[in-house]
Amino acid sequence: MKALNQQKTELFRNILFITLGSLLYALNFDLFLEPGGISSGGVSGIAMIIVYAAHPKFLTVGILNAMINIPLFLCGLKKIGRHFFFGSLYSTVLTSVFLDLFARILPVPAVEPLVAALFGGVFMGVSLGLVFLGNASTAASTSSRA
Amino acid sequence: MKLKFRNFPIGKIILCMDLTIAVITGVVYRDFNNTLYSVIAMVVSSMALDRVVYGMDYSKVALIITEKYEAIATAIDSQLDRGVTLLKGQGYYKRQDKMVLLSAP
């Protein structure tokens, strides 16, 4: 019984970390990285470049992020295991939804590029760290090769 | 990927990919500054990431060489939340046997 409770606590803790990390990631992306034209690397960086270059009508950064990430996770499903897979899937979906939501409701701040790069870097590292501590990953390209 | 670049560490592969993305960013935005800012953001984020993931579980290990090892080991065991291991040591110069306490949380 105690083991079950412990498992539940850990699951709750993981979900909390993943949720907070994904929220911060999306917030940081929309406030610092995208306005500054700063690529964070990884899939969302590629998505940002595609949206900027092509202005696709129905594709937003969030949708593109999910579209590229989810197939990559599926490729790596066997290697990374079920738990890590579902955590990362949850993180990807949450990040994508929040990316589009924040882009719609938040104003685009005019920040100095260097400041945006520094703060964007710090917040990105912290948000990725939170998701990692929740035993998941936001970057499919990382996990599919791990 | 892993098979093809077997003797290429993952960190380096990711670094190469990220640098490529940074360069492409500069090309697409038609401003080399965007590449430089992107690289800054990547470096800072990897530092912050390490802080968050590895910064929390640091630990200190103490090595204590003393004659009164028995008393100190008892004190550590009863008063601190740490474990103690006794190591048999020998001084180099006099070849004198002595005890070394190794204590970790």
PDB file of C-alpha atoms in Angstrom, chain A residues 34 36-42 45-46 48-49 52-53 113-114 117-118 121-122 124-126 128-130 132-133 141-142 145-146, chain B residues 1-2 10 13-14 17-18 21-22 24-25 28-30 34-42 44-46 48-50 52-53 56:
ATOM      1  CA  GLU A  34      10.410  34.500 -31.186  1.00  0.00           C
ATOM      2  CA  GLY A  36      14.051  38.458 -31.010  1.00  0.00           C
ATOM      3  CA  GLY A  37      14.328  36.025 -33.892  1.00  0.00           C
ATOM      4  CA  ILE A  38      16.497  33.852 -31.683  1.00  0.00           C
ATOM      5  CA  SER A  39      16.529  30.174 -32.477  1.00  0.00           C
ATOM      6  CA  SER A  40      16.501  27.878 -29.498  1.00  0.00           C
ATOM      7  CA  GLY A  41      17.737  24.999 -31.576  1.00  0.00           C
ATOM      8  CA  GLY A  42      15.796  21.798 -31.819  1.00  0.00           C
ATOM      9  CA  GLY A  45      13.654  26.465 -33.559  1.00  0.00           C
ATOM     10  CA  ILE A  46      13.073  24.805 -36.921  1.00  0.00           C
ATOM     11  CA  MET A  48      10.009  29.147 -35.911  1.00  0.00           C
ATOM     12  CA  ILE A  49      12.205  29.461 -39.011  1.00  0.00           C
ATOM     13  CA  TYR A  52       8.944  33.095 -40.435  1.00  0.00           C
ATOM     14  CA  ALA A  53      10.156  32.168 -43.913  1.00  0.00           C
ATOM     15  CA  PRO A 113      18.082  41.205 -28.735  1.00  0.00           C
ATOM     16  CA  LEU A 114      21.021  40.581 -26.405  1.00  0.00           C
ATOM     17  CA  ALA A 117      19.106  35.976 -25.883  1.00  0.00           C
ATOM     18  CA  LEU A 118      20.448  35.923 -22.320  1.00  0.00           C
ATOM     19  CA  GLY A 121      18.632  31.101 -22.670  1.00  0.00           C
ATOM     20  CA  VAL A 122      18.267  31.036 -18.899  1.00  0.00           C
ATOM     21  CA  MET A 124      14.869  27.789 -21.671  1.00  0.00           C
ATOM     22  CA  GLY A 125      17.484  25.912 -19.649  1.00  0.00           C
ATOM     23  CA  VAL A 126      15.339  26.055 -16.507  1.00  0.00           C
ATOM     24  CA  LEU A 128      13.985  22.017 -20.035  1.00  0.00           C
ATOM     25  CA  GLY A 129      15.521  21.093 -16.683  1.00  0.00           C
ATOM     26  CA  LEU A 130      12.090  20.991 -15.046  1.00  0.00           C
ATOM     27  CA  PHE A 132      13.855  16.447 -17.419  1.00  0.00           C
ATOM     28  CA  LEU A 133      13.347  16.296 -13.650  1.00  0.00           C
ATOM     29  CA  SER A 141      15.410  14.465 -31.540  1.00  0.00           C
ATOM     30  CA  THR A 142      17.226  13.992 -28.247  1.00  0.00           C
ATOM     31  CA  ARG A 145      18.581   8.731 -30.110  1.00  0.00           C
ATOM     32  CA  ALA A 146      19.103   8.395 -26.384  1.00  0.00           C
TER      33      ALA A 146
ATOM     34  CA  MET B   1      21.713   7.778 -36.637  1.00  0.00           C
ATOM     35  CA  LYS B   2      23.368   6.013 -33.777  1.00  0.00           C
ATOM     36  CA  ILE B  10      25.523  12.509 -28.793  1.00  0.00           C
ATOM     37  CA  ILE B  13      25.763  15.612 -32.760  1.00  0.00           C
ATOM     38  CA  ILE B  14      23.252  17.849 -30.984  1.00  0.00           C
ATOM     39  CA  MET B  17      22.541  20.312 -35.312  1.00  0.00           C
ATOM     40  CA  ASP B  18      21.940  23.344 -33.111  1.00  0.00           C
ATOM     41  CA  ILE B  21      19.914  25.719 -37.020  1.00  0.00           C
ATOM     42  CA  ALA B  22      21.540  28.910 -35.703  1.00  0.00           C
ATOM     43  CA  ILE B  24      19.946  28.843 -40.940  1.00  0.00           C
ATOM     44  CA  THR B  25      18.196  31.293 -38.602  1.00  0.00           C
ATOM     45  CA  VAL B  28      16.329  33.222 -43.052  1.00  0.00           C
ATOM     46  CA  TYR B  29      16.216  36.437 -41.013  1.00  0.00           C
ATOM     47  CA  ARG B  30      18.875  37.965 -43.279  1.00  0.00           C
ATOM     48  CA  ASN B  34      20.416  36.396 -35.235  1.00  0.00           C
ATOM     49  CA  THR B  35      22.925  33.562 -35.573  1.00  0.00           C
ATOM     50  CA  LEU B  36      25.144  35.045 -32.889  1.00  0.00           C
ATOM     51  CA  TYR B  37      22.249  35.705 -30.517  1.00  0.00           C
ATOM     52  CA  SER B  38      20.984  32.172 -31.067  1.00  0.00           C
ATOM     53  CA  VAL B  39      24.377  30.733 -30.150  1.00  0.00           C
ATOM     54  CA  ILE B  40      24.426  32.855 -26.978  1.00  0.00           C
ATOM     55  CA  ALA B  41      20.962  31.598 -26.051  1.00  0.00           C
ATOM     56  CA  MET B  42      22.012  27.974 -26.636  1.00  0.00           C
ATOM     57  CA  VAL B  44      23.346  29.999 -21.676  1.00  0.00           C
ATOM     58  CA  SER B  45      20.503  27.490 -21.769  1.00  0.00           C
ATOM     59  CA  SER B  46      22.836  24.505 -21.568  1.00  0.00           C
ATOM     60  CA  ALA B  48      21.147  26.755 -16.874  1.00  0.00           C
ATOM     61  CA  LEU B  49      19.988  23.230 -17.718  1.00  0.00           C
ATOM     62  CA  ASP B  50      22.990  21.673 -15.993  1.00  0.00           C
ATOM     63  CA  VAL B  52      18.788  22.719 -12.659  1.00  0.00           C
ATOM     64  CA  VAL B  53      19.350  19.017 -13.329  1.00  0.00           C
ATOM     65  CA  MET B  56      20.370  19.777  -6.748  1.00  0.00           C
TER      66      MET B  56
END
